[in-house]
CSV table of C-alpha atoms in Angstrom, one decimal:
chain,number,residue,atom,x,y,z
A,217,MET,CA,16.8,30.1,2.1
A,218,THR,CA,15.2,32.9,0.1
A,219,GLU,CA,16.4,31.2,-3.1
A,220,PHE,CA,14.6,28.0,-1.9
A,221,PHE,CA,11.3,30.0,-1.4
A,222,SER,CA,11.5,31.6,-4.8
A,223,ASP,CA,12.2,28.2,-6.4
A,224,PHE,CA,9.4,26.7,-4.4
A,225,SER,CA,6.9,29.3,-5.5
A,226,THR,CA,7.8,28.8,-9.1
A,227,VAL,CA,7.7,25.0,-8.9
A,228,LEU,CA,4.4,24.7,-7.0
A,229,PRO,CA,2.2,26.4,-9.6
A,230,ARG,CA,4.0,24.6,-12.4
A,231,LEU,CA,3.4,21.1,-10.9
A,232,ILE,CA,-0.3,22.0,-10.3
A,233,SER,CA,-0.9,23.3,-13.8
A,234,GLU,CA,1.1,20.6,-15.6
A,235,GLY,CA,1.1,17.4,-13.4
A,236,LEU,CA,-2.0,17.6,-11.3
A,237,SER,CA,-4.6,16.6,-13.9
A,238,ALA,CA,-2.9,13.2,-14.7
A,239,THR,CA,-2.6,12.4,-11.0
A,240,VAL,CA,-6.2,13.4,-10.2
A,241,TYR,CA,-7.7,11.6,-13.2
A,242,SER,CA,-5.7,8.4,-12.4
A,243,PHE,CA,-6.9,8.7,-8.8
A,244,LEU,CA,-10.6,9.3,-9.5
A,245,GLY,CA,-10.8,6.6,-12.2
A,246,GLY,CA,-8.8,4.2,-10.0
A,247,ALA,CA,-11.1,4.9,-7.0
A,248,VAL,CA,-14.3,4.4,-8.9
A,249,LEU,CA,-13.0,1.1,-10.5
A,250,MET,CA,-11.6,0.1,-7.1
A,251,LEU,CA,-15.0,0.4,-5.4
A,252,ILE,CA,-16.8,-1.5,-8.2
A,253,VAL,CA,-14.2,-4.3,-8.3
A,254,ALA,CA,-14.1,-4.5,-4.5
A,255,VAL,CA,-17.9,-4.8,-4.2
A,256,LEU,CA,-18.3,-7.3,-7.0
A,257,LEU,CA,-15.4,-9.6,-5.8
A,258,GLY,CA,-16.1,-9.1,-2.1
A,259,VAL,CA,-19.8,-10.0,-2.4
A,260,ALA,CA,-18.9,-12.9,-4.7
A,261,MET,CA,-16.5,-14.3,-2.1
A,262,HIS,CA,-18.9,-14.0,0.7
A,263,GLN,CA,-22.3,-14.7,-0.9
A,264,GLY,CA,-21.6,-16.5,-4.2
A,265,PRO,CA,-21.9,-20.2,-4.7
A,266,LYS,CA,-18.8,-22.3,-4.1
A,267,TRP,CA,-17.5,-22.0,-7.7
A,268,LEU,CA,-18.0,-18.3,-7.9
A,269,ALA,CA,-16.5,-17.7,-4.5
A,270,THR,CA,-13.4,-19.7,-5.4
A,271,LEU,CA,-13.1,-17.9,-8.7
A,272,ALA,CA,-13.3,-14.5,-7.0
A,273,ARG,CA,-10.8,-15.7,-4.4
A,274,ILE,CA,-8.3,-16.7,-7.1
A,275,VAL,CA,-8.7,-13.3,-8.9
A,276,VAL,CA,-8.1,-11.5,-5.6
A,277,GLU,CA,-5.0,-13.5,-4.7
A,278,ILE,CA,-3.5,-12.9,-8.1
A,279,PHE,CA,-4.0,-9.2,-8.0
A,280,ARG,CA,-2.8,-9.0,-4.3
A,281,GLY,CA,0.1,-11.3,-4.8
A,282,THR,CA,1.7,-9.7,-7.9
A,283,SER,CA,3.0,-6.2,-7.6
A,284,LEU,CA,1.1,-3.1,-8.8
A,285,ILE,CA,3.9,-2.2,-11.1
A,286,VAL,CA,4.0,-5.6,-12.7
A,287,GLN,CA,0.2,-5.3,-13.3
A,288,LEU,CA,0.7,-1.8,-14.7
A,289,PHE,CA,3.4,-2.9,-17.1
A,290,TRP,CA,1.4,-6.0,-18.0
A,291,ILE,CA,-1.6,-4.0,-19.0
A,292,PHE,CA,0.4,-1.3,-20.8
A,293,TYR,CA,2.8,-3.5,-22.7
A,294,VAL,CA,1.2,-6.9,-23.0
A,295,PHE,CA,-2.5,-6.0,-23.7
A,296,PRO,CA,-1.7,-4.6,-27.1
A,297,GLN,CA,0.4,-7.7,-27.9
A,298,LEU,CA,-2.2,-10.2,-26.6
A,299,PHE,CA,-5.6,-8.7,-27.4
A,300,ALA,CA,-4.6,-6.1,-30.0
A,301,VAL,CA,-6.2,-3.4,-27.8
A,302,ASP,CA,-4.1,-0.5,-26.8
A,303,LEU,CA,-5.7,1.1,-23.7
A,304,GLY,CA,-3.3,4.1,-23.8
A,305,SER,CA,-1.5,5.5,-20.8
A,306,LEU,CA,-4.3,6.9,-18.7
A,307,TRP,CA,-6.7,3.9,-19.1
A,308,SER,CA,-3.8,1.5,-18.4
A,309,ALA,CA,-3.1,3.4,-15.2
A,310,ILE,CA,-6.8,3.5,-14.2
A,311,VAL,CA,-7.3,-0.2,-14.9
A,312,ALA,CA,-4.2,-1.3,-13.0
A,313,LEU,CA,-4.9,0.9,-10.0
A,314,GLY,CA,-8.5,-0.1,-9.9
A,315,LEU,CA,-7.9,-3.8,-10.2
A,316,ASN,CA,-5.0,-3.8,-7.7
A,317,TYR,CA,-6.6,-1.8,-5.0
A,318,GLY,CA,-10.0,-3.3,-5.8
A,319,ALA,CA,-8.6,-6.7,-4.9
A,320,TYR,CA,-7.5,-5.4,-1.5
A,321,GLY,CA,-10.9,-3.7,-1.2
A,322,ALA,CA,-12.6,-7.0,-1.8
A,323,GLU,CA,-11.1,-8.3,1.4
A,324,VAL,CA,-12.4,-5.3,3.2
A,325,VAL,CA,-15.9,-5.9,1.8
A,326,ARG,CA,-15.8,-9.6,2.6
A,327,GLY,CA,-14.6,-8.9,6.2
A,328,SER,CA,-17.3,-6.3,6.7
A,329,LEU,CA,-20.0,-8.6,5.5
A,330,ASN,CA,-18.6,-11.2,7.9
A,331,ALA,CA,-18.7,-8.7,10.7
A,332,VAL,CA,-22.4,-7.9,10.4
A,333,PRO,CA,-23.9,-9.7,13.4
A,334,LYS,CA,-25.3,-13.1,12.7
A,335,GLY,CA,-28.7,-12.2,14.1
A,336,GLN,CA,-29.2,-9.7,11.3
A,337,TRP,CA,-28.7,-12.4,8.7
A,338,GLU,CA,-30.9,-14.9,10.6
A,339,THR,CA,-33.7,-12.3,10.9
A,340,THR,CA,-33.7,-11.7,7.1
A,341,THR,CA,-34.0,-15.5,6.6
A,342,ALA,CA,-36.8,-15.7,9.2
A,343,LEU,CA,-38.6,-13.0,7.3
A,344,SER,CA,-37.9,-14.8,4.1
A,345,MET,CA,-36.6,-11.7,2.4
A,346,PRO,CA,-35.5,-11.9,-1.2
A,347,TRP,CA,-31.7,-11.8,-1.5
A,348,LEU,CA,-31.6,-8.4,-3.1
A,349,THR,CA,-33.9,-6.8,-0.5
A,350,LYS,CA,-32.0,-8.4,2.3
A,351,MET,CA,-28.6,-7.1,1.0
A,352,ARG,CA,-29.9,-3.7,0.1
A,353,ARG,CA,-32.0,-2.8,3.1
A,354,ILE,CA,-30.5,-4.8,6.0
A,355,ILE,CA,-27.0,-6.0,5.5
A,356,TRP,CA,-25.4,-3.5,3.2
A,357,PRO,CA,-26.1,-0.3,5.3
A,358,GLN,CA,-24.4,-2.0,8.3
A,359,ALA,CA,-21.5,-3.5,6.3
A,360,TRP,CA,-21.0,-0.1,4.5
A,361,ALA,CA,-20.3,1.7,7.8
A,362,LEU,CA,-17.9,-1.1,8.8
A,363,MET,CA,-16.0,-1.0,5.5
A,364,LEU,CA,-15.5,2.8,5.2
A,365,PRO,CA,-12.4,2.9,7.5
A,366,GLY,CA,-10.8,0.2,5.3
A,367,PHE,CA,-11.6,2.1,2.1
A,368,ASN,CA,-10.3,5.3,3.7
A,369,ASN,CA,-6.9,3.6,4.1
A,370,LEU,CA,-7.0,2.1,0.7
A,371,ALA,CA,-7.9,5.4,-0.9
A,372,VAL,CA,-4.9,7.1,0.7
A,373,MET,CA,-2.7,4.2,-0.6
A,374,LEU,CA,-4.3,4.7,-4.0
A,375,VAL,CA,-3.3,8.4,-3.9
A,376,LYS,CA,0.3,7.3,-3.2
A,377,GLY,CA,-0.1,4.5,-5.9
A,378,THR,CA,-0.8,7.1,-8.6
A,379,ALA,CA,2.9,8.2,-8.3
A,380,ALA,CA,3.7,5.1,-10.3
A,381,VAL,CA,1.7,6.2,-13.4
A,382,GLY,CA,4.7,8.1,-14.7
A,383,LEU,CA,6.1,4.6,-15.6
A,384,VAL,CA,3.5,4.3,-18.3
A,385,LEU,CA,4.4,7.7,-19.7
A,386,LEU,CA,1.8,9.9,-18.0
A,387,ASN,CA,3.1,13.4,-17.0
A,388,ASP,CA,1.9,13.3,-13.4
A,389,ILE,CA,3.1,15.2,-10.4
A,390,THR,CA,6.1,12.9,-9.8
A,391,PHE,CA,7.2,13.1,-13.4
A,392,GLU,CA,6.9,16.9,-13.5
A,393,ALA,CA,8.7,17.2,-10.2
A,394,ASN,CA,11.6,15.1,-11.6
A,395,GLN,CA,11.7,17.5,-14.6
A,396,ALA,CA,11.6,20.6,-12.4
A,397,ARG,CA,14.4,19.2,-10.3
A,398,ILE,CA,16.8,20.1,-13.1
A,399,THR,CA,15.9,23.8,-13.2
A,400,ASN,CA,14.7,24.5,-9.7
A,401,GLY,CA,16.7,22.2,-7.5
A,402,VAL,CA,15.9,19.0,-5.5
A,403,TRP,CA,14.4,20.5,-2.4
A,404,ALA,CA,12.0,22.8,-4.1
A,405,ALA,CA,10.8,20.3,-6.7
A,406,PHE,CA,10.2,17.3,-4.5
A,407,GLY,CA,9.2,19.4,-1.5
A,408,ALA,CA,6.4,20.8,-3.6
A,409,ALA,CA,5.4,17.4,-5.0
A,410,LEU,CA,5.3,15.9,-1.5
A,411,LEU,CA,3.2,18.8,-0.3
A,412,ILE,CA,0.7,18.3,-3.1
A,413,TYR,CA,0.4,14.5,-2.5
A,414,LEU,CA,-0.1,15.2,1.3
A,415,VAL,CA,-2.9,17.7,0.6
A,416,ILE,CA,-4.7,15.3,-1.8
A,417,ALA,CA,-4.3,12.5,0.7
A,418,LEU,CA,-5.7,14.6,3.6
A,419,ILE,CA,-8.7,15.8,1.5
A,420,VAL,CA,-9.5,12.2,0.5
A,421,SER,CA,-9.1,11.0,4.1
A,422,THR,CA,-11.3,13.7,5.5
A,423,LEU,CA,-14.0,13.0,2.9
A,424,PHE,CA,-14.0,9.3,3.8
A,425,ARG,CA,-14.2,10.1,7.5
A,426,TRP,CA,-17.2,12.3,6.8
A,427,MET,CA,-18.8,9.5,4.9
A,428,GLU,CA,-18.1,7.1,7.8
A,429,ARG,CA,-19.7,9.5,10.3
A,430,ARG,CA,-22.7,9.9,8.0
A,431,ALA,CA,-23.1,6.1,7.6
A,432,GLN,CA,-22.9,5.5,11.3
A,433,HIS,CA,-25.3,8.4,11.9
A,434,ARG,CA,-27.9,6.8,9.6
A,435,LEU,CA,-27.6,3.6,11.6
A,436,GLY,CA,-28.2,5.5,14.8
A,437,LEU,CA,-24.6,4.8,16.1
A,438,TRP,CA,-22.4,7.2,17.9
A,439,VAL,CA,-19.0,7.9,16.3
A,440,LYS,CA,-16.2,5.9,17.9
A,441,ALA,CA,-12.6,6.5,17.4
A,442,ALA,CA,-11.6,3.4,15.6
A,443,SER,CA,-8.0,2.3,15.0
A,444,THR,CA,-8.0,1.3,11.4
A,445,THR,CA,-4.3,0.5,10.7
A,446,LYS,CA,-4.5,-3.0,11.9
A,447,ALA,CA,-7.4,-3.8,9.5
A,448,THR,CA,-5.4,-2.3,6.7
A,449,ALA,CA,-2.3,-4.3,7.5
A,450,GLU,CA,-4.5,-7.4,7.2
A,451,ALA,CA,-6.0,-6.2,4.0
A,452,VAL,CA,-2.7,-5.2,2.2
A,453,ALA,CA,-0.9,-8.5,2.8
B,140,MET,CA,-4.0,-18.2,-29.6
B,141,LEU,CA,-2.2,-17.9,-26.3
B,142,ALA,CA,0.3,-20.6,-27.2
B,143,ALA,CA,1.1,-18.8,-30.4
B,144,ILE,CA,1.9,-15.6,-28.6
B,145,PHE,CA,3.6,-16.8,-25.5
B,146,ASP,CA,7.0,-17.9,-26.7
B,147,TRP,CA,8.3,-20.6,-24.3
B,148,ASN,CA,11.8,-20.3,-25.6
B,149,LEU,CA,11.9,-16.7,-24.6
B,150,ALA,CA,10.3,-17.6,-21.2
B,151,VAL,CA,13.0,-20.1,-20.6
B,152,GLU,CA,15.7,-17.5,-21.5
B,153,ALA,CA,14.2,-14.8,-19.3
B,154,PHE,CA,13.5,-16.9,-16.2
B,155,PRO,CA,17.1,-17.3,-14.9
B,156,GLN,CA,18.0,-13.7,-15.5
B,157,LEU,CA,14.9,-12.5,-13.6
B,158,LEU,CA,15.4,-15.0,-10.8
B,159,VAL,CA,19.0,-13.7,-10.3
B,160,ALA,CA,17.7,-10.1,-10.2
B,161,PHE,CA,15.0,-11.1,-7.8
B,162,LEU,CA,17.5,-12.8,-5.4
B,163,LYS,CA,20.2,-10.2,-5.7
B,164,VAL,CA,18.1,-7.0,-5.5
B,165,THR,CA,14.4,-7.6,-4.6
B,166,LEU,CA,15.0,-10.0,-1.8
B,167,LEU,CA,18.0,-8.3,-0.5
B,168,VAL,CA,16.2,-4.9,-0.3
B,169,THR,CA,13.2,-6.5,1.3
B,170,VAL,CA,15.2,-8.3,4.0
B,171,VAL,CA,17.5,-5.4,5.0
B,172,ALA,CA,14.8,-2.7,4.7
B,173,SER,CA,12.3,-4.8,6.7
B,174,LEU,CA,14.8,-5.3,9.5
B,175,LEU,CA,15.5,-1.6,9.5
B,176,SER,CA,11.7,-0.8,9.7
B,177,ILE,CA,11.1,-3.4,12.4
B,178,ILE,CA,13.7,-1.7,14.6
B,179,LEU,CA,12.8,1.9,13.6
B,180,GLY,CA,9.1,1.3,14.0
B,181,LEU,CA,9.7,0.1,17.6
B,182,VAL,CA,11.9,3.2,18.3
B,183,TRP,CA,9.1,5.5,17.0
B,184,ALA,CA,6.4,3.7,19.0
B,185,ILE,CA,8.3,3.8,22.3
B,186,GLY,CA,9.4,7.4,21.5
B,187,LEU,CA,5.8,8.5,21.0
B,188,ARG,CA,4.9,7.1,24.4
B,189,GLN,CA,8.0,8.2,26.4
B,190,LEU,CA,9.1,11.5,24.8
B,191,PRO,CA,8.0,14.8,26.3
B,192,ALA,CA,5.2,16.5,24.3
B,193,TRP,CA,7.5,19.1,22.7
B,194,LEU,CA,9.5,16.3,21.1
B,195,GLY,CA,6.5,14.0,20.6
B,196,TRP,CA,4.4,16.1,18.3
B,197,PRO,CA,7.2,16.8,15.8
B,198,LEU,CA,7.8,13.0,15.6
B,199,ARG,CA,4.1,12.4,15.1
B,200,LEU,CA,4.1,15.0,12.3
B,201,PHE,CA,7.1,13.5,10.6
B,202,LEU,CA,5.6,10.0,10.8
B,203,ASP,CA,2.3,11.1,9.4
B,204,PHE,CA,4.0,13.0,6.6
B,205,VAL,CA,6.2,10.1,5.6
B,206,ARG,CA,3.2,7.7,5.7
B,207,MET,CA,0.9,9.8,3.6
B,208,THR,CA,3.3,10.7,0.8
B,209,PRO,CA,4.3,8.3,-2.1
B,210,ILE,CA,7.5,6.2,-2.1
B,211,PRO,CA,8.6,7.2,-5.6
B,212,VAL,CA,8.8,10.9,-4.7
B,213,GLN,CA,10.6,10.0,-1.4
B,214,LEU,CA,13.1,7.8,-3.4
B,215,LEU,CA,13.8,10.6,-5.9
B,216,PHE,CA,14.0,13.2,-3.2
B,217,VAL,CA,16.5,11.3,-1.1
B,218,PHE,CA,18.5,10.0,-4.0
B,219,TYR,CA,19.0,13.3,-5.8
B,220,GLY,CA,19.4,15.1,-2.4
B,221,VAL,CA,22.3,12.8,-1.6
B,222,VAL,CA,23.8,12.8,-5.1
B,223,VAL,CA,24.6,16.5,-4.7
B,224,PHE,CA,27.1,15.6,-1.9
B,225,ARG,CA,28.1,12.1,-2.9
B,226,PRO,CA,27.9,11.7,-6.6
B,227,ARG,CA,28.9,8.0,-6.5
B,228,VAL,CA,26.3,6.9,-3.9
B,229,ASP,CA,24.9,3.4,-4.4
B,230,ALA,CA,21.2,3.8,-5.2
B,231,LEU,CA,20.5,0.4,-3.6
B,232,ILE,CA,21.5,1.9,-0.2
B,233,ILE,CA,19.2,4.8,-0.7
B,234,GLY,CA,16.4,2.4,-1.6
B,235,VAL,CA,16.9,0.4,1.6
B,236,ILE,CA,16.9,3.5,3.7
B,237,VAL,CA,13.7,5.0,2.1
B,238,PHE,CA,11.8,1.7,2.1
B,239,GLY,CA,12.9,1.1,5.7
B,240,VAL,CA,11.9,4.5,7.0
B,241,HIS,CA,8.6,4.5,5.0
B,242,TYR,CA,7.4,1.2,6.3
B,243,SER,CA,8.7,1.9,9.8
B,244,THR,CA,6.0,4.6,10.0
B,245,TYR,CA,3.3,1.9,9.3
B,246,MET,CA,5.0,-0.5,11.7
B,247,ALA,CA,5.0,2.1,14.4
B,248,GLU,CA,1.2,2.2,14.2
B,249,SER,CA,1.2,-1.6,14.6
B,250,TYR,CA,3.5,-1.5,17.6
B,251,ARG,CA,1.4,1.3,19.1
B,252,ALA,CA,-1.8,-0.9,18.7
B,253,GLY,CA,0.1,-3.8,20.3
B,254,ILE,CA,1.3,-1.7,23.2
B,255,GLU,CA,-2.2,-0.2,23.8
B,256,SER,CA,-3.7,-3.6,23.9
B,257,ILE,CA,-1.7,-4.3,27.1
B,258,ARG,CA,-3.9,-3.9,30.1
B,259,SER,CA,-3.2,-1.1,32.5
B,260,GLY,CA,-2.7,-3.5,35.3
B,261,GLN,CA,0.7,-4.6,33.8
B,262,TRP,CA,1.9,-1.0,33.8
B,263,GLU,CA,0.6,-0.5,37.4
B,264,ALA,CA,2.3,-3.7,38.6
B,265,ALA,CA,5.6,-2.6,37.1
B,266,THR,CA,5.2,0.8,38.9
B,267,ALA,CA,4.3,-1.0,42.1
B,268,LEU,CA,7.4,-3.1,41.9
B,269,SER,CA,9.3,0.1,41.1
B,270,LEU,CA,10.9,-1.4,38.0
B,271,PRO,CA,13.0,1.0,36.1
B,272,ALA,CA,11.5,2.1,32.7
B,273,THR,CA,13.9,0.1,30.6
B,274,ARG,CA,13.2,-3.1,32.5
B,275,THR,CA,9.4,-2.4,32.4
B,276,TRP,CA,9.6,-2.2,28.6
B,277,ARG,CA,12.0,-5.1,28.1
B,278,ALA,CA,10.6,-7.6,30.5
B,279,VAL,CA,7.0,-6.8,30.9
B,280,ILE,CA,5.5,-4.7,28.0
B,281,LEU,CA,7.3,-5.6,24.9
B,282,PRO,CA,7.2,-9.4,25.2
B,283,GLN,CA,3.4,-9.2,25.3
B,284,ALA,CA,3.0,-6.3,22.8
B,285,ILE,CA,5.2,-7.9,20.2
B,286,ARG,CA,3.2,-11.1,20.3
B,287,ASN,CA,0.1,-9.1,19.2
B,288,THR,CA,2.1,-7.1,16.7
B,289,LEU,CA,3.9,-9.9,14.9
B,290,PRO,CA,1.4,-10.8,12.2
B,291,SER,CA,0.9,-7.1,11.3
B,292,LEU,CA,4.7,-6.6,11.0
B,293,GLY,CA,4.7,-9.6,8.6
B,294,ASN,CA,1.9,-8.2,6.5
B,295,TRP,CA,3.7,-4.8,6.2
B,296,THR,CA,6.9,-6.7,5.1
B,297,ILE,CA,4.9,-8.4,2.4
B,298,ALA,CA,3.5,-5.0,1.3
B,299,MET,CA,7.0,-3.6,1.1
B,300,PHE,CA,8.2,-6.6,-0.9
B,301,LYS,CA,5.6,-5.8,-3.5
B,302,ASP,CA,6.6,-2.2,-3.6
B,303,THR,CA,10.3,-2.9,-4.4
B,304,PRO,CA,9.7,-2.3,-8.2
B,305,TYR,CA,9.5,1.4,-7.3
B,306,LEU,CA,13.3,1.2,-7.2
B,307,ILE,CA,13.0,1.7,-11.0
B,308,PHE,CA,12.6,5.4,-10.3
B,309,ILE,CA,16.2,5.6,-9.0
B,310,HIS,CA,17.6,3.2,-11.7
B,311,VAL,CA,18.2,0.2,-9.6
B,312,ALA,CA,18.1,-2.8,-11.9
B,313,GLU,CA,15.6,-5.0,-9.9
B,314,MET,CA,13.5,-7.7,-11.4
B,315,VAL,CA,10.7,-5.7,-13.0
B,316,THR,CA,13.2,-3.2,-14.5
B,317,ARG,CA,15.1,-6.2,-15.9
B,318,ALA,CA,11.8,-7.7,-17.2
B,319,ARG,CA,11.1,-4.5,-19.1
B,320,GLU,CA,14.6,-4.4,-20.6
B,321,PHE,CA,14.3,-8.0,-21.7
B,322,GLY,CA,10.9,-7.4,-23.2
B,323,GLY,CA,12.1,-4.3,-25.1
B,324,MET,CA,15.1,-6.2,-26.4
B,325,LYS,CA,13.1,-9.1,-27.7
B,326,PHE,CA,10.1,-7.0,-28.9
B,327,SER,CA,7.8,-9.2,-26.7
B,328,TYR,CA,6.8,-8.3,-23.2
B,329,ILE,CA,4.4,-11.0,-22.3
B,330,GLU,CA,7.0,-13.7,-21.3
B,331,SER,CA,9.2,-11.5,-19.0
B,332,PHE,CA,6.3,-9.7,-17.3
B,333,THR,CA,4.3,-12.8,-16.7
B,334,ILE,CA,7.3,-14.5,-15.2
B,335,ALA,CA,8.0,-11.5,-13.0
B,336,GLY,CA,4.4,-11.6,-11.8
B,337,LEU,CA,4.6,-15.3,-11.1
B,338,ILE,CA,7.8,-14.9,-9.1
B,339,PHE,CA,6.2,-12.3,-6.9
B,340,LEU,CA,3.1,-14.4,-6.5
B,341,ALA,CA,5.2,-17.5,-5.6
B,342,ALA,CA,7.0,-15.6,-2.9
B,343,SER,CA,4.2,-13.5,-1.4
B,344,TYR,CA,1.2,-15.8,-1.4
B,345,PRO,CA,2.7,-18.6,0.8
B,346,THR,CA,4.1,-15.9,3.2
B,347,ALA,CA,0.7,-14.2,3.4
B,348,VAL,CA,-1.0,-17.5,4.1
B,349,LEU,CA,1.6,-18.2,6.8
B,350,MET,CA,0.9,-14.8,8.4
B,351,ARG,CA,-2.9,-15.5,8.4
B,352,LYS,CA,-2.2,-18.9,10.1
B,353,LEU,CA,0.2,-17.2,12.6
B,354,GLU,CA,-2.5,-14.6,13.4
B,355,LYS,CA,-5.1,-17.3,14.2
B,356,LYS,CA,-2.6,-19.1,16.3
B,357,LEU,CA,-1.5,-16.1,18.3
B,358,GLU,CA,-5.1,-15.1,19.1
B,359,TYR,CA,-6.0,-15.7,22.7
C-alpha cells in the first residue's frame, strides 16, 4: 500500500507536467469549435431556408453517424493526401472533436430554439422586428438558458473524448499514463489519470452549471433541478 | 481531382476485409456489451432506490466516477490490471466488460428517469394491496418504467456502437484498426477510412431514425 502511494505521488505530477497541456489544449480548442459549429448548424437547421436546413441536417447526420475516431483518422491521415494540407496532431484533434461534438450540439441548439414558447416568436413577428434583433434580444437569451444543460453534458463528453487524441500522436494524459504504467505500475498510473480526468470534468461541469444559473437569473427565472441525461441521450444518438 | 485520388480498386479490395472485421468484432462487442449494460443499468437503478443509504452512496459515487472518466483509460486500466494475473486474457472480453459497465452507468440514469416518471399512486396502490417488493417491481413499476426508458436505452446503445473503435487502445483488431493497417500498407488512407465511416453511418443512421420513431410512438 505504501508502495502504491509513493508510485502515485510520483506519477501524478509527471502526468500533469507532461500530459496535461495536450489534453487541455484539445479540450479548449474543441469546446470553442464545438460551440461555433453547434450554433451555426443548429440555427441553420431551425431558421434557414429549406436548402440550407437540409444541408445542415446532412452535415449533422454525417458527423453524428460516423464515429469520432474515424473522423479523427480521416482528418489526420486523409487531409494531407486529399487537400495537401497537414493540420498536424493538435489541430487535427481540435477539428475532429469540435466537428463531432458540434454536430451533437447542433441538435441541442435546434431543440432549444424549438422549445422557446411560440408566443415569443409570434410577438416578434407582430412587432415586425428584424431577424437579427429578434434572435439577439428575444429568442437567443431564452434558448441559451435551455441549451446550457445539454452543452454541459456534451462538454463532459468532450473531456472524455480528448482521451482519443493520443491516436494522432499527441502526448496527452492517457498516453503518458500508459508510459508511466511500465515504471510505476498499473494502479498508480491509471488511477492518477482517471483522477485528473474526473477533476477536469467536475470543473467544466461546475462552470456550465454556474453559467446556466446566471442565464436563468437574467431571465428572472428561479433555478430548477433539471434532469438532463434524457436530453443528452436524445442528442448523442 | 477526387476521382484521381480515390482509388476504386483499393476500395473494392478494402471493403470485404472491413466488413468482416465489422461483423466479427464491432457488432459482436456492441450486441454483447449493450445486453450487459441494459441488465447492469437496471440493477444499479433498482439498487439506488432499494439499498440502505450506507450502501447507496458508494454505489452512486462509483457510477458517477465511471460515467465521468474516459473509456480509453478504463480499457487500459482493466486490461493491464488483469494481464498481471492472466497473461493470456482475451482483450475482446475486457472490451465487452468495460463498454458494458461504462454505458450501464448512463443507462442507470435513463432507468431512474423512467422509474421517477411513474406516479406515486402506483407505488401506493402496490403498498395498499401489500404486494411484496419483487412483485411490485416486476408487475407494476418496471413494465411502465421500461416503456419510457426504451428509446433512451436504444440511443445509448448507438452511442456505444460508435465508441467501439476505442478498442484500438487494447489492440483489438476492430474495423477502424483494420482500416488504418490497410491504409498504411497501401500508402493510401482515403479508401479504407471512408469505407469505415460509411459502414458506421449505414448501421447507425437507420437505427437512430428508428429510435426517434419509437420515441414518438411511445409518447402518451
